Short mmCIF file of C-alpha atoms in Angstrom, two decimals:
data_model
loop_
_atom_site.label_atom_id
_atom_site.label_comp_id
_atom_site.label_asym_id
_atom_site.label_seq_id
_atom_site.Cartn_x
_atom_site.Cartn_y
_atom_site.Cartn_z
CA UNK U 11 -50.63 -36.85 4.72
CA UNK U 12 -48.37 -36.30 1.71
CA UNK U 13 -44.78 -35.99 1.43
CA UNK U 14 -43.69 -32.21 0.66
CA UNK U 15 -41.10 -33.25 -1.47
CA UNK U 16 -42.76 -35.07 -4.51
CA UNK U 17 -46.41 -34.44 -3.39
CA UNK U 18 -47.14 -38.11 -2.86
CA UNK U 19 -49.14 -40.11 -0.33
CA UNK U 20 -47.13 -40.53 2.12
CA UNK U 21 -48.50 -43.97 4.09
CA UNK U 22 -49.77 -45.25 1.21
CA UNK U 23 -47.61 -45.01 -1.66
CA UNK U 24 -46.65 -47.62 -4.20
CA UNK U 25 -43.28 -48.09 -5.69
CA UNK U 26 -45.22 -48.16 -9.34
CA UNK U 27 -44.99 -44.42 -8.24
CA UNK U 28 -41.82 -43.67 -8.10
CA UNK U 29 -38.79 -44.21 -10.57
CA UNK U 30 -37.57 -47.56 -11.35
CA UNK U 31 -35.81 -49.68 -8.90
CA UNK U 32 -37.75 -48.05 -6.19
CA UNK U 33 -37.82 -50.40 -3.51
CA UNK U 34 -40.71 -50.80 -0.72
CA UNK U 35 -38.14 -49.82 1.79
CA UNK U 36 -36.84 -46.67 0.17
CA UNK U 37 -40.84 -45.05 0.35
CA UNK U 38 -41.05 -45.93 4.15
CA UNK U 39 -41.88 -42.65 5.70
CA UNK U 40 -39.09 -41.36 7.92
CA UNK U 41 -39.43 -38.23 10.40
CA UNK U 42 -37.04 -35.44 11.16
CA UNK U 43 -35.74 -34.10 14.29
CA UNK U 44 -38.50 -31.27 13.48
CA UNK U 45 -41.28 -33.93 13.43
CA UNK U 46 -41.94 -33.16 9.43
CA UNK U 47 -42.60 -36.80 7.85
CA UNK U 48 -41.13 -37.54 4.37
CA UNK U 49 -40.20 -40.98 2.17
CA UNK U 50 -37.23 -42.15 2.90
CA UNK U 51 -36.35 -41.89 -0.41
CA UNK U 52 -37.33 -38.07 -1.06
CA UNK U 53 -35.21 -37.31 2.25
CA UNK U 54 -31.90 -38.99 1.08
CA UNK U 55 -32.32 -37.07 -2.33
CA UNK U 56 -33.26 -33.70 -0.51
CA UNK U 57 -30.24 -33.80 1.70
CA UNK U 58 -28.10 -35.04 -0.93
CA UNK U 59 -28.67 -32.17 -3.47
CA UNK U 60 -29.67 -29.48 -0.98
CA UNK U 61 -26.85 -27.32 -0.11
CA UNK U 62 -27.62 -26.80 3.62
CA UNK U 63 -29.22 -29.55 5.86
CA UNK U 64 -32.51 -28.15 6.80
CA UNK U 65 -35.80 -29.46 6.54
CA UNK U 66 -37.85 -28.37 3.31
CA UNK U 67 -41.07 -27.50 5.09
CA UNK U 68 -39.93 -25.43 8.22
CA UNK U 69 -36.18 -24.83 7.10
CA UNK U 70 -35.01 -26.16 10.40
CA UNK U 71 -31.12 -26.88 10.80
CA UNK U 72 -31.44 -31.23 10.68
CA UNK U 73 -29.13 -33.09 12.30
CA UNK U 74 -28.48 -36.79 13.01
CA UNK U 75 -30.09 -39.71 11.20
CA UNK U 76 -33.32 -40.12 10.07
CA UNK U 77 -36.25 -41.88 12.38
CA UNK U 78 -37.99 -44.55 10.87
CA UNK U 79 -42.20 -44.08 11.10
CA UNK U 80 -43.60 -47.42 11.79
CA UNK U 81 -47.72 -47.43 11.03
CA UNK U 82 -50.41 -50.28 11.06
CA UNK U 83 -50.85 -52.05 7.73
CA UNK U 84 -54.57 -52.65 7.25
CA UNK U 85 -55.52 -55.71 4.85
CA UNK U 86 -58.33 -53.45 3.40
CA UNK U 87 -55.24 -50.70 2.72
CA UNK U 88 -53.44 -53.40 0.56
CA UNK U 89 -53.44 -52.72 -3.21
CA UNK U 90 -56.26 -54.67 -4.84
CA UNK U 91 -55.25 -58.74 -5.00
CA UNK U 92 -53.39 -58.34 -1.55
CA UNK U 93 -56.66 -58.39 0.50
CA UNK U 94 -57.66 -61.66 -0.41
CA UNK U 95 -54.17 -63.68 0.79
CA UNK U 96 -53.65 -65.23 4.10
CA UNK U 97 -52.85 -63.70 7.47
CA UNK U 98 -49.32 -65.63 6.99
CA UNK U 99 -48.73 -63.54 3.78
CA UNK U 100 -49.48 -60.38 4.94
CA UNK U 101 -47.24 -61.20 8.32
CA UNK U 102 -44.29 -62.23 5.84
CA UNK U 103 -45.04 -58.71 4.12
CA UNK U 104 -44.42 -57.10 7.57
CA UNK U 105 -41.35 -58.68 8.54
CA UNK U 106 -39.82 -57.94 5.14
CA UNK U 107 -40.45 -54.69 5.42
CA UNK U 108 -39.35 -54.34 9.08
CA UNK U 109 -36.18 -56.25 7.87
CA UNK U 110 -35.19 -54.04 4.76
CA UNK U 111 -35.93 -51.32 7.65
CA UNK U 112 -32.67 -52.98 9.16
CA UNK U 113 -34.84 -53.44 12.50
CA UNK U 114 -32.82 -56.29 13.75
CA UNK U 115 -33.77 -60.25 13.78
CA UNK U 116 -37.13 -61.48 13.79
CA UNK U 117 -39.14 -64.68 14.88
CA UNK U 118 -39.63 -67.30 12.57
CA UNK U 119 -43.50 -66.13 10.93
CA UNK U 120 -44.43 -69.65 9.64
CA UNK U 121 -45.97 -70.89 13.03
CA UNK U 122 -49.59 -72.24 12.88
CA UNK U 123 -52.26 -69.82 11.85
CA UNK U 124 -49.13 -67.19 12.40
CA UNK U 125 -50.79 -65.73 15.63
CA UNK U 126 -47.76 -66.34 17.78
CA UNK U 127 -45.22 -64.47 15.06
CA UNK U 128 -48.25 -61.41 14.85
CA UNK U 129 -48.64 -61.31 18.15
CA UNK U 130 -44.51 -60.77 18.55
CA UNK U 131 -44.63 -58.09 15.52
CA UNK U 132 -47.45 -56.48 17.28
CA UNK U 133 -45.71 -56.14 20.46
CA UNK U 134 -42.59 -55.15 19.21
CA UNK U 135 -44.32 -52.50 16.80
CA UNK U 136 -45.89 -51.05 20.27
CA UNK U 137 -41.82 -51.42 21.45
CA UNK U 138 -41.16 -48.95 18.92
CA UNK U 139 -43.85 -46.72 19.22
CA UNK U 140 -42.99 -46.10 22.51
CA UNK U 141 -39.27 -45.60 21.83
CA UNK U 142 -40.53 -43.73 19.17
CA UNK U 143 -43.09 -41.31 21.61
CA UNK U 144 -39.95 -41.15 23.89
CA UNK U 145 -37.45 -39.51 21.28
CA UNK U 146 -40.78 -37.37 19.97
CA UNK U 147 -40.87 -35.87 23.44
CA UNK U 148 -36.97 -35.85 23.70
CA UNK U 149 -37.37 -33.92 20.68
CA UNK U 150 -40.01 -31.75 21.63
CA UNK U 151 -37.54 -30.59 25.00
CA UNK U 152 -34.80 -30.33 22.89
CA UNK U 153 -36.75 -27.87 20.71
CA UNK U 154 -37.90 -25.99 23.52
CA UNK U 155 -34.64 -25.64 24.81
CA UNK U 156 -33.32 -24.67 21.45
CA UNK U 157 -36.39 -21.96 20.98
CA UNK U 158 -35.27 -20.91 24.63
CA UNK U 159 -31.78 -20.55 23.54
CA UNK U 160 -32.46 -18.95 19.94
CA UNK U 161 -34.93 -16.18 22.11
CA UNK U 162 -31.94 -15.85 24.84
CA UNK U 163 -29.46 -15.39 21.28
CA UNK U 164 -31.46 -12.89 19.81
CA UNK U 165 -32.08 -10.79 23.43
CA UNK U 166 -28.04 -11.07 23.63
CA UNK U 167 -28.35 -9.68 20.07
CA UNK U 168 -30.45 -6.88 20.71
CA UNK U 169 -28.33 -5.98 23.96
CA UNK U 170 -24.87 -6.46 21.55
CA UNK U 171 -26.63 -3.96 19.28
CA UNK U 172 -27.54 -1.05 22.18
CA UNK U 173 -23.89 -1.95 23.24
CA UNK U 174 -22.70 -1.73 20.18
CA UNK U 175 -24.56 1.80 19.43
CA UNK U 176 -23.78 3.17 22.92
CA UNK U 177 -19.86 2.50 22.25
CA UNK U 178 -20.38 3.99 19.19
CA UNK U 179 -22.08 7.49 20.86
CA UNK U 180 -19.06 7.24 23.34
CA UNK U 181 -16.51 7.03 20.36
CA UNK U 182 -18.20 9.92 18.78
CA UNK U 183 -18.07 11.87 21.99
CA UNK U 184 -14.64 11.23 22.68
CA UNK U 185 -13.73 12.33 18.72
CA UNK U 186 -15.66 15.68 19.78
CA UNK U 187 -13.89 15.91 23.34
CA UNK U 188 -10.86 15.59 21.06
CA UNK U 189 -11.41 18.30 18.78
CA UNK U 190 -12.16 20.51 21.91
CA UNK U 191 -8.87 19.49 23.82
CA UNK U 192 -7.04 20.25 20.39
CA UNK U 193 -8.47 23.33 20.23
CA UNK U 194 -7.51 24.22 23.82
CA UNK U 195 -3.97 23.44 23.18
CA UNK U 196 -3.83 25.17 20.67
CA UNK U 197 -5.21 28.17 22.00
CA UNK U 198 -3.11 27.50 25.26
CA UNK U 199 -0.19 27.45 23.14
CA UNK U 200 -1.11 31.12 21.55
CA UNK U 201 -1.67 32.12 25.12
CA UNK U 202 1.85 31.00 25.83
CA UNK U 203 3.53 32.72 22.54
CA UNK U 204 1.90 35.64 23.58
CA UNK U 205 2.62 35.68 26.99
CA UNK U 206 6.38 35.11 26.43
CA UNK U 207 6.09 38.14 23.60
CA UNK U 208 4.88 40.01 26.31
CA UNK U 209 7.48 39.42 28.99
CA UNK U 210 9.98 40.38 26.54
CA UNK U 211 8.33 43.32 26.12
CA UNK U 212 7.83 43.86 29.80
CA UNK U 213 11.39 43.57 29.66
CA UNK U 214 12.24 45.74 27.45
CA UNK U 215 10.43 48.37 28.99
CA UNK U 216 12.06 47.41 32.37
CA UNK U 217 15.21 48.58 30.35
CA UNK U 218 13.62 51.72 29.11
CA UNK U 219 12.55 52.61 32.48
CA UNK U 220 16.24 51.96 33.94
CA UNK U 221 17.46 54.29 30.94
CA UNK U 222 14.71 56.89 31.40
CA UNK U 223 15.56 56.73 35.33
CA UNK U 224 19.33 57.28 34.51
CA UNK U 225 18.37 59.72 32.06
CA UNK U 226 15.96 61.69 34.47
CA UNK U 227 19.04 61.85 37.07
CA UNK U 228 21.27 62.89 34.56
CA UNK U 229 18.75 65.67 33.49
CA UNK U 230 17.91 66.90 37.40
CA UNK U 231 21.97 66.76 38.08
CA UNK U 232 22.08 69.14 34.82
CA UNK U 233 18.62 71.41 36.34
CA UNK U 234 20.55 71.33 39.54
CA UNK U 235 23.83 72.84 38.00
CA UNK U 236 22.24 75.33 35.75
CA UNK U 237 20.30 76.50 38.87
CA UNK U 238 23.31 77.40 40.44
CA UNK U 239 24.66 79.34 37.96
CA UNK U 240 21.60 81.09 37.37
CA UNK U 241 21.58 81.93 41.02
CA UNK U 242 25.51 82.83 40.71
CA UNK U 243 24.74 85.44 37.23
CA UNK U 244 21.87 86.72 39.44
CA UNK U 245 24.28 87.28 42.14
CA UNK U 246 26.36 89.30 39.63
CA UNK U 247 23.74 90.74 38.26
CA UNK U 248 22.68 92.15 41.41
CA UNK U 249 25.82 92.79 42.40
CA UNK U 250 26.66 94.86 39.11
CA UNK U 251 23.24 96.97 39.37
CA UNK U 252 24.73 97.81 43.10
CA UNK U 253 27.54 98.97 41.68
CA UNK U 254 25.87 100.99 38.81
CA UNK U 255 23.66 102.49 41.45
CA UNK U 256 27.08 103.48 43.67
CA UNK U 257 28.25 104.73 40.74
CA UNK U 258 25.30 106.86 39.40
CA UNK U 259 25.05 108.48 43.41
CA UNK U 260 29.00 109.18 43.41
CA UNK U 261 28.70 111.16 40.06
#
């Protein structure tokens, strides 16, 4: 297994493979909340130079502290020359690594044969593994909750986009209705203007009709007078005819 930041061995790394001054504690593996592991030094350098606190492997946002990852150390995996050292020396090395990692107070290792101290360290490592397992499961539960919340947020965003689209359509319909209302309002105003003109014309026609009735009455009166005058003229003409006939008879 390799560190995806430096691409070096994650569990069997040696300080000689890193920059000068690098300590054993700095190349110990650490785990992020997403479950991906890196060298402690690489992780610190990554988050110190990165603009976003995200895992370099899955890009998940990282919050909280780095989790130390403890593994068994087999004498066969030690560098050349270390495998022949005594068990007490190996236990001393483990204790020193644990102290550098800030685990806390540890029992004295220089007991006879080192078996008691080794047993104590193994028990402590088991406790830490159990605690790491607990927090790993807790992180998985939180990851599941985060994924559920992400899914809900995605659905809410979809609903929000759909609502925004409906609002836009309603706004478009509202603008169309507003334009139609303005057109109808202008037509009503035009009809009201025409109605006012027609009312004025009707009033003028009524006045003209009244004047025409008055003139008609006067014409009728004049006709009646002319009829009476005509009747008088006819009577005078008839009287003249009779007088002329009588005169002719006498002659």
